[in-house]
Amino acid sequence: MEKFRFLTAGESHGKCLTAIIEGLPSGLEIDIDFINSELSRRQQGYGRGERMKIENDTVEITSGVRFGKTLGSPVTLVVKNRDFESWQKIMSVAPEDITDDRAFSTYRPGHADYAGSVKYNQTDLRNVLERSSARKTAVEVAVGAVAKLLLKELGIAGSSQVTQIGSACCPAEFKDEVEVMRGKGDTVGGKFVVTYKNLPVGLGSYVHWDRGIDGKLAQAVMSIPAVKVVEIGTNPLGYQGSNYHDEIFAKDGEITRKTNNAGGVEGGMTNGQDLVVSGVMKPIPTMKAPLKTVDANTKEETEAHFERSDVCAVEACSVVAEARVAWVLADEILLKYGGDSIEELKKNFNN
Amino acid sequence: MEKFRFLTAGESHGKCLTAIIEGLPSGLEIDIDFINSELSRRQQGYGRGERMKIENDTVEITSGVRFGKTLGSPVTLVVKNRDFESWQKIMSVAPEDITDDRAFSTYRPGHADYAGSVKYNQTDLRNVLERSSARKTAVEVAVGAVAKLLLKELGIAGSSQVTQIGSACCPAEFKDEVEVMRGKGDTVGGKFVVTYKNLPVGLGSYVHWDRGIDGKLAQAVMSIPAVKVVEIGTNPLGYQGSNYHDEIFAKDGEITRKTNNAGGVEGGMTNGQDLVVSGVMKPIPTMKAPLKTVDANTKEETEAHFERSDVCAVEACSVVAEARVAWVLADEILLKYGGDSIEELKKNFNN
Amino acid sequence: MEKFRFLTAGESHGKCLTAIIEGLPSGLEIDIDFINSELSRRQQGYGRGERMKIENDTVEITSGVRFGKTLGSPVTLVVKNRDFESWQKIMSVAPEDITDDRAFSTYRPGHADYAGSVKYNQTDLRNVLERSSARKTAVEVAVGAVAKLLLKELGIAGSSQVTQIGSACCPAEFKDEVEVMRGKGDTVGGKFVVTYKNLPVGLGSYVHWDRGIDGKLAQAVMSIPAVKVVEIGTNPLGYQGSNYHDEIFAKDGEITRKTNNAGGVEGGMTNGQDLVVSGVMKPIPTMKAPLKTVDANTKEETEAHFERSDVCAVEACSVVAEARVAWVLADEILLKYGGDSIEELKKNFNN
Amino acid sequence: MEKFRFLTAGESHGKCLTAIIEGLPSGLEIDIDFINSELSRRQQGYGRGERMKIENDTVEITSGVRFGKTLGSPVTLVVKNRDFESWQKIMSVAPEDITDDRAFSTYRPGHADYAGSVKYNQTDLRNVLERSSARKTAVEVAVGAVAKLLLKELGIAGSSQVTQIGSACCPAEFKDEVEVMRGKGDTVGGKFVVTYKNLPVGLGSYVHWDRGIDGKLAQAVMSIPAVKVVEIGTNPLGYQGSNYHDEIFAKDGEITRKTNNAGGVEGGMTNGQDLVVSGVMKPIPTMKAPLKTVDANTKEETEAHFERSDVCAVEACSVVAEARVAWVLADEILLKYGGDSIEELKKNFNN
């Protein structure tokens, strides 16, 4: 992110998650209800555990917005962790509060525990879990909601859908699939698709590898915890040149297409078709039926620590992906059209 | 790329391709024969057309290396375009040479032509084709070869393989698949896998979304022209938590695994297992049997311009992906271990 | 800042200032009392007005630190604005609170008002003042205090001093100079010097223009509101080669110098001598005796709006500069030595 | 540099200097004669030695420009080192050419030799000298010339002047001052000022420390080899608030000023006045009358190695500074106005 810059912070059971966004134009209307509704969407979906019910996230804005509009200065978003009170001592900043309550040392396979504890020289794996947890995606969705408010000003809108859960490819089957897995104490992943409509032609570029919008989208989606596959448009396996590429037609002097296998990206640029980005999420690695693992202290084999109880979080993941795609698009829009105020941006955009 | 910084330049039929790499430690041995052998690997594979035979790329180094070792200063790599002589006038820098020889105006579907000409306000689509061509990946492979020389000093080695071409999933079938397509005037894509061995634990991070090595790898591979899918490890579709995650075992006090579905990445970090990144390349969009399209000037429907004659370039694509993964790893190594000379880097690495 | 990344946020009369620092190694002890003492230093010095007494800044840490040590995850610093209660309505985020109470439209010369209101398309100049105010340097000092804690682990320590106020070059005269100006309703600037000791040789580089530590230091100090001059070492005007350059001597096989006109920087790198960076601050532009200006709405000539009452803030400025130099040094240390934990950093540093 | 990205490369006696510029809009006319005339300006001025006469630099463009206009793809600039033939063996890339001809081991005070050899683990100080030499500024001036061509399209023009050499503050005295020093075998530095006219209001920003144009300018100028002081506008020492700040007047509804002590920058932004940036260059550290120093190998005291023979290079330095200010302005223009083609940029700029 070059113009739509931001940093996020916050542990899973810390006081709050925080994000600072730097680079927004002034004059952008910030609809807090919309941000909260996006936070709420992240908490939906079959297969979520008990914690989601506690959370009911809402955002507080502590800088960069006055009387409902951005000032051009950095915007701070704060999302409280609602169960912080019961974790206050365990997650305390103060050295004197040190405790090994809730410490653990059994590496959870599929998580950051092992590599994270080696990297950051930690023995209490909670010091890894707290930031590597997917909890941090809540404030990422809030950042994405702000990006979506920017895009909305230009008529650009996004959505996302779950297209597969476990072996179920039809939405009517999703609930059953989840319940079967819950019964087994197992977990499932799945596939989702993010779509943005009404994009201008020419976001991204072919002139240098790191300016391709396809690569930026792939980074944004692949770095979501648990995503292992990213696709743009239709997976080309099984196609030939003659039936994969989207032929070009003219209608009233305008370019049209009858297909969109490219997913709206040719040559690393948006081509005016719908942008279509898919991802595959792996099954949640924390299961009631625990995996074999090793204890960090004793180096003896044991079973994995169990903390969360979601069976499936593909829907949440799709909302996070939709938010992250919005980051990329907002950044590309700001790079291409410039503009320090929303009025100037719109003028350049509509030029 | 934050420490292993570079820019590449060059048109497909211009004088040369150039790259400048900034951020290498001093004292690194630069084996030009190795770089040339990597360039040669990019030119191999079933399905390539005539141009590959002309090219036989070699690199010249014009800065940053003295007596076979890096100085710590920026390294310039130059790869000549061997057919430049016949294109000299057509690709001239001089305003007085202006000509519409080799100009074209029919958008090629699947290429950058349409979006690129809108973005850069071009009517001669050659002004888009020349940089959007995959030709630029030659110097990218040279940059990757330098990155691989750095990795080799630390015992890290990479390789790549084509795992599917069109509908053929077995190497013995690849040649036939290509010849069938050549016969039809059609093209095919395929799938490849890149593997790096002997990586340290903890490259990348979970602490901030843009520090995950999975996202960086996905950007590097997805932004290769024609790649539409990136996977890290095993595609989780069809798996459950209980059979996807790589259980952890202890052997002589060391962590071991029996599976590697994670592809060597957990929590956005390398976990000491082999790094496994796959990609799917779409069929080459330029075919003897042309696609329907539109003429940029007349806006009338017509057939696509035909310039290259490859039927399949998946093997070249896998070599480019292998090079790009080396970029990411070199950058992560330099970020994690620091070091201004190769001696200092190795000391920190082995600490 | 490439490894020691951070963003700051917050308006002068908003709820709070916030900073997120990303890139700290784990295991670094965070002494909150030290951060608060740095915040307090910023509020000292002759010539400050009433607001300083209200403020008495303290920091709260809401992420990235547990039991007194960094986790490796982003650290959030929050500094409350103590007079927020009386400004709550005026600085409200909510659209329904809109008011023109405390709005103003007379450009203050020497401030961001004119250019800022053009850039961000604002008519109420408070929307510019609130972020362009020097208030934001409070949280910058907190970020610098964290950087100083990192440097302290490596034995590196910084300090700063005011060397001139107005026409007074001797500390004994500073108070008088300020009182004379206060009596006139005028303001004065001055000069300060920042010194860091015990730096390693070779921070920064000559290999590329943007890696010179001199340039990075100059950016960090010149972008402090009101600084107009930056010097590294001794101003060379009036010197000749023969008496400016610091000759090199050997003592017990170690390099020594008898002078330090270079201010510890040769070839864009630290050379092992004390780092010496000076800056000149202009007089505060808000004066009781107002400057002539223009009203943004009427375009008629008038007198400048008066909000603050400091006569001189050079001492605060020197503390901010000292903090910013710490940012640069922390970043350079992390780039050169790598290390994900403080233990790994120290091992590489002492290697 | 975020949008006007570039890397430069090349040793002082290597084959050539190279730069790649990425991020230029398409359609920009590249006047090679203009670039060459800027290169020639860098070689002028009293006090230069013999090498300047050999060099007579010219640029070759090997990518990114066709028929006199940019394509939007990266532009490669190559400036040959005209005396390379006699250095070919000494600066060879090939390991088999290794020689200690022209090697040296006496640290030159005021140069990168000592810190550079420690940092990059070099014993032959030529391995430091070759890149730390001011020779690299030739291609930096070429990059600046391209930036100036972009600025020229928007009506923005820059110039620079030497305002002091040694103790001489009047141009009529400069030649004498230099000759006196030449006679003594000594060197002198001096002061220069760079001015750009016709800038838009609002380049840079106050919203985050690293967006201030003052800081960016200071980095660009301070990182020029030998520059030790940077000033924006008038040095405020000796001024009071009442006589330093530039009062604002209205004339026919337009903002005017009668003074420009701010040097065109308020609140980290251009304010529509002329941009005025000064720098002070130290005396060249290589003198016929050598400085005392130490031999890197023996650690014994000796006298400094002498390679170049300039007495004064302030005029060259001013041209380099003028070029570097153009980099910053071009980057800021592209960030603020966006635009992928020069036509789109101009439309947004004039909006």
PDB file of N, CA and C in Angstrom, chain A residues 261-305:
ATOM      1  N   ASN A 261     -13.452 -15.088 -18.149  1.00  0.00           N
ATOM      2  CA  ASN A 261     -12.514 -16.040 -17.541  1.00  0.00           C
ATOM      3  C   ASN A 261     -11.318 -15.334 -16.926  1.00  0.00           C
ATOM      4  N   ALA A 262     -10.963 -14.192 -17.492  1.00  0.00           N
ATOM      5  CA  ALA A 262      -9.809 -13.440 -16.969  1.00  0.00           C
ATOM      6  C   ALA A 262     -10.093 -12.837 -15.601  1.00  0.00           C
ATOM      7  N   GLY A 263     -11.335 -12.858 -15.164  1.00  0.00           N
ATOM      8  CA  GLY A 263     -11.674 -12.288 -13.858  1.00  0.00           C
ATOM      9  C   GLY A 263     -11.421 -10.792 -13.801  1.00  0.00           C
ATOM     10  N   GLY A 264     -11.489 -10.164 -14.971  1.00  0.00           N
ATOM     11  CA  GLY A 264     -11.361  -8.711 -14.989  1.00  0.00           C
ATOM     12  C   GLY A 264      -9.938  -8.194 -14.999  1.00  0.00           C
ATOM     13  N   VAL A 265      -8.962  -9.090 -15.165  1.00  0.00           N
ATOM     14  CA  VAL A 265      -7.553  -8.670 -15.152  1.00  0.00           C
ATOM     15  C   VAL A 265      -6.822  -9.211 -16.386  1.00  0.00           C
ATOM     16  N   GLU A 266      -6.331  -8.323 -17.211  1.00  0.00           N
ATOM     17  CA  GLU A 266      -5.442  -8.689 -18.321  1.00  0.00           C
ATOM     18  C   GLU A 266      -4.195  -7.825 -18.240  1.00  0.00           C
ATOM     19  N   GLY A 267      -3.044  -8.453 -18.398  1.00  0.00           N
ATOM     20  CA  GLY A 267      -1.800  -7.693 -18.368  1.00  0.00           C
ATOM     21  C   GLY A 267      -1.559  -7.016 -17.029  1.00  0.00           C
ATOM     22  N   GLY A 268      -2.048  -7.605 -15.951  1.00  0.00           N
ATOM     23  CA  GLY A 268      -1.833  -7.023 -14.628  1.00  0.00           C
ATOM     24  C   GLY A 268      -2.682  -5.793 -14.358  1.00  0.00           C
ATOM     25  N   MET A 269      -3.674  -5.558 -15.237  1.00  0.00           N
ATOM     26  CA  MET A 269      -4.538  -4.372 -15.095  1.00  0.00           C
ATOM     27  C   MET A 269      -6.001  -4.776 -15.103  1.00  0.00           C
ATOM     28  N   THR A 270      -6.817  -3.977 -14.446  1.00  0.00           N
ATOM     29  CA  THR A 270      -8.262  -4.141 -14.602  1.00  0.00           C
ATOM     30  C   THR A 270      -8.629  -3.796 -16.050  1.00  0.00           C
ATOM     31  N   ASN A 271      -9.582  -4.589 -16.587  1.00  0.00           N
ATOM     32  CA  ASN A 271      -9.944  -4.373 -17.995  1.00  0.00           C
ATOM     33  C   ASN A 271     -11.392  -3.925 -18.163  1.00  0.00           C
ATOM     34  N   GLY A 272     -12.007  -3.502 -17.063  1.00  0.00           N
ATOM     35  CA  GLY A 272     -13.373  -2.989 -17.159  1.00  0.00           C
ATOM     36  C   GLY A 272     -14.436  -4.044 -16.903  1.00  0.00           C
ATOM     37  N   GLN A 273     -14.058  -5.318 -16.920  1.00  0.00           N
ATOM     38  CA  GLN A 273     -14.983  -6.393 -16.535  1.00  0.00           C
ATOM     39  C   GLN A 273     -15.028  -6.497 -15.009  1.00  0.00           C
ATOM     40  N   ASP A 274     -15.941  -7.288 -14.485  1.00  0.00           N
ATOM     41  CA  ASP A 274     -15.968  -7.505 -13.035  1.00  0.00           C
ATOM     42  C   ASP A 274     -14.657  -8.135 -12.570  1.00  0.00           C
ATOM     43  N   LEU A 275     -14.164  -7.633 -11.457  1.00  0.00           N
ATOM     44  CA  LEU A 275     -12.974  -8.228 -10.850  1.00  0.00           C
ATOM     45  C   LEU A 275     -13.407  -9.429 -10.006  1.00  0.00           C
ATOM     46  N   VAL A 276     -12.814 -10.582 -10.263  1.00  0.00           N
ATOM     47  CA  VAL A 276     -13.226 -11.818  -9.590  1.00  0.00           C
ATOM     48  C   VAL A 276     -11.996 -12.500  -8.995  1.00  0.00           C
ATOM     49  N   VAL A 277     -11.955 -12.558  -7.673  1.00  0.00           N
ATOM     50  CA  VAL A 277     -10.814 -13.156  -6.972  1.00  0.00           C
ATOM     51  C   VAL A 277     -11.336 -14.234  -6.018  1.00  0.00           C
ATOM     52  N   SER A 278     -10.788 -15.426  -6.139  1.00  0.00           N
ATOM     53  CA  SER A 278     -11.224 -16.517  -5.254  1.00  0.00           C
ATOM     54  C   SER A 278     -10.090 -16.940  -4.333  1.00  0.00           C
ATOM     55  N   GLY A 279     -10.475 -17.561  -3.224  1.00  0.00           N
ATOM     56  CA  GLY A 279      -9.479 -18.104  -2.317  1.00  0.00           C
ATOM     57  C   GLY A 279      -9.974 -19.401  -1.713  1.00  0.00           C
ATOM     58  N   VAL A 280      -9.033 -20.217  -1.320  1.00  0.00           N
ATOM     59  CA  VAL A 280      -9.387 -21.444  -0.604  1.00  0.00           C
ATOM     60  C   VAL A 280      -8.791 -21.368   0.801  1.00  0.00           C
ATOM     61  N   MET A 281      -9.662 -21.586   1.780  1.00  0.00           N
ATOM     62  CA  MET A 281      -9.246 -21.555   3.183  1.00  0.00           C
ATOM     63  C   MET A 281      -9.078 -22.992   3.668  1.00  0.00           C
ATOM     64  N   LYS A 282      -8.004 -23.224   4.383  1.00  0.00           N
ATOM     65  CA  LYS A 282      -7.777 -24.552   4.949  1.00  0.00           C
ATOM     66  C   LYS A 282      -8.705 -24.759   6.151  1.00  0.00           C
ATOM     67  N   PRO A 283      -8.904 -26.003   6.588  1.00  0.00           N
ATOM     68  CA  PRO A 283      -9.708 -26.219   7.801  1.00  0.00           C
ATOM     69  C   PRO A 283      -9.031 -25.552   8.995  1.00  0.00           C
ATOM     70  N   ILE A 284      -9.833 -25.045   9.911  1.00  0.00           N
ATOM     71  CA  ILE A 284      -9.285 -24.466  11.143  1.00  0.00           C
ATOM     72  C   ILE A 284      -8.438 -25.523  11.842  1.00  0.00           C
ATOM     73  N   PRO A 285      -7.231 -25.180  12.258  1.00  0.00           N
ATOM     74  CA  PRO A 285      -6.335 -26.203  12.782  1.00  0.00           C
ATOM     75  C   PRO A 285      -6.569 -26.571  14.253  1.00  0.00           C
ATOM     76  N   THR A 286      -7.458 -25.870  14.932  1.00  0.00           N
ATOM     77  CA  THR A 286      -7.704 -26.215  16.331  1.00  0.00           C
ATOM     78  C   THR A 286      -8.968 -27.053  16.402  1.00  0.00           C
ATOM     79  N   MET A 287      -8.811 -28.297  16.834  1.00  0.00           N
ATOM     80  CA  MET A 287      -9.932 -29.241  16.799  1.00  0.00           C
ATOM     81  C   MET A 287     -10.181 -29.870  18.147  1.00  0.00           C
ATOM     82  N   LYS A 288     -11.421 -30.237  18.356  1.00  0.00           N
ATOM     83  CA  LYS A 288     -11.729 -30.971  19.599  1.00  0.00           C
ATOM     84  C   LYS A 288     -10.981 -32.286  19.624  1.00  0.00           C
ATOM     85  N   ALA A 289     -10.888 -32.939  18.468  1.00  0.00           N
ATOM     86  CA  ALA A 289     -10.087 -34.159  18.356  1.00  0.00           C
ATOM     87  C   ALA A 289      -8.661 -33.721  18.046  1.00  0.00           C
ATOM     88  N   PRO A 290      -7.826 -33.676  19.049  1.00  0.00           N
ATOM     89  CA  PRO A 290      -6.558 -32.962  18.896  1.00  0.00           C
ATOM     90  C   PRO A 290      -5.544 -33.692  18.017  1.00  0.00           C
ATOM     91  N   LEU A 291      -4.673 -32.901  17.398  1.00  0.00           N
ATOM     92  CA  LEU A 291      -3.589 -33.426  16.564  1.00  0.00           C
ATOM     93  C   LEU A 291      -2.389 -33.768  17.439  1.00  0.00           C
ATOM     94  N   LYS A 292      -1.570 -34.676  16.932  1.00  0.00           N
ATOM     95  CA  LYS A 292      -0.330 -35.017  17.633  1.00  0.00           C
ATOM     96  C   LYS A 292       0.676 -33.878  17.500  1.00  0.00           C
ATOM     97  N   THR A 293       1.388 -33.632  18.541  1.00  0.00           N
ATOM     98  CA  THR A 293       2.395 -32.581  18.481  1.00  0.00           C
ATOM     99  C   THR A 293       3.446 -32.808  19.571  1.00  0.00           C
ATOM    100  N   VAL A 294       4.224 -31.755  19.809  1.00  0.00           N
ATOM    101  CA  VAL A 294       5.374 -31.852  20.693  1.00  0.00           C
ATOM    102  C   VAL A 294       5.294 -30.704  21.700  1.00  0.00           C
ATOM    103  N   ASP A 295       5.753 -30.937  22.889  1.00  0.00           N
ATOM    104  CA  ASP A 295       5.810 -29.877  23.885  1.00  0.00           C
ATOM    105  C   ASP A 295       7.124 -29.106  23.734  1.00  0.00           C
ATOM    106  N   ALA A 296       6.991 -27.794  23.680  1.00  0.00           N
ATOM    107  CA  ALA A 296       8.165 -26.955  23.423  1.00  0.00           C
ATOM    108  C   ALA A 296       9.232 -27.086  24.506  1.00  0.00           C
ATOM    109  N   ASN A 297       8.796 -27.315  25.719  1.00  0.00           N
ATOM    110  CA  ASN A 297       9.760 -27.379  26.824  1.00  0.00           C
ATOM    111  C   ASN A 297      10.412 -28.746  26.948  1.00  0.00           C
ATOM    112  N   THR A 298       9.577 -29.781  26.927  1.00  0.00           N
ATOM    113  CA  THR A 298      10.100 -31.121  27.178  1.00  0.00           C
ATOM    114  C   THR A 298      10.585 -31.787  25.909  1.00  0.00           C
ATOM    115  N   LYS A 299      10.162 -31.265  24.755  1.00  0.00           N
ATOM    116  CA  LYS A 299      10.413 -31.903  23.459  1.00  0.00           C
ATOM    117  C   LYS A 299       9.823 -33.310  23.405  1.00  0.00           C
ATOM    118  N   GLU A 300       8.843 -33.551  24.237  1.00  0.00           N
ATOM    119  CA  GLU A 300       8.170 -34.848  24.181  1.00  0.00           C
ATOM    120  C   GLU A 300       6.876 -34.755  23.406  1.00  0.00           C
ATOM    121  N   GLU A 301       6.487 -35.879  22.813  1.00  0.00           N
ATOM    122  CA  GLU A 301       5.278 -35.876  22.006  1.00  0.00           C
ATOM    123  C   GLU A 301       4.044 -35.840  22.899  1.00  0.00           C
ATOM    124  N   THR A 302       3.031 -35.116  22.431  1.00  0.00           N
ATOM    125  CA  THR A 302       1.824 -34.909  23.229  1.00  0.00           C
ATOM    126  C   THR A 302       0.686 -34.556  22.283  1.00  0.00           C
ATOM    127  N   GLU A 303      -0.395 -33.938  22.807  1.00  0.00           N
ATOM    128  CA  GLU A 303      -1.497 -33.517  21.955  1.00  0.00           C
ATOM    129  C   GLU A 303      -1.665 -32.003  22.008  1.00  0.00           C
ATOM    130  N   ALA A 304      -2.257 -31.461  20.935  1.00  0.00           N
ATOM    131  CA  ALA A 304      -2.281 -30.001  20.797  1.00  0.00           C
ATOM    132  C   ALA A 304      -3.231 -29.338  21.775  1.00  0.00           C
ATOM    133  N   HIS A 305      -2.849 -28.184  22.207  1.00  0.00           N
ATOM    134  CA  HIS A 305      -3.642 -27.270  23.020  1.00  0.00           C
ATOM    135  C   HIS A 305      -4.909 -26.880  22.256  1.00  0.00           C
TER     136      HIS A 305
END
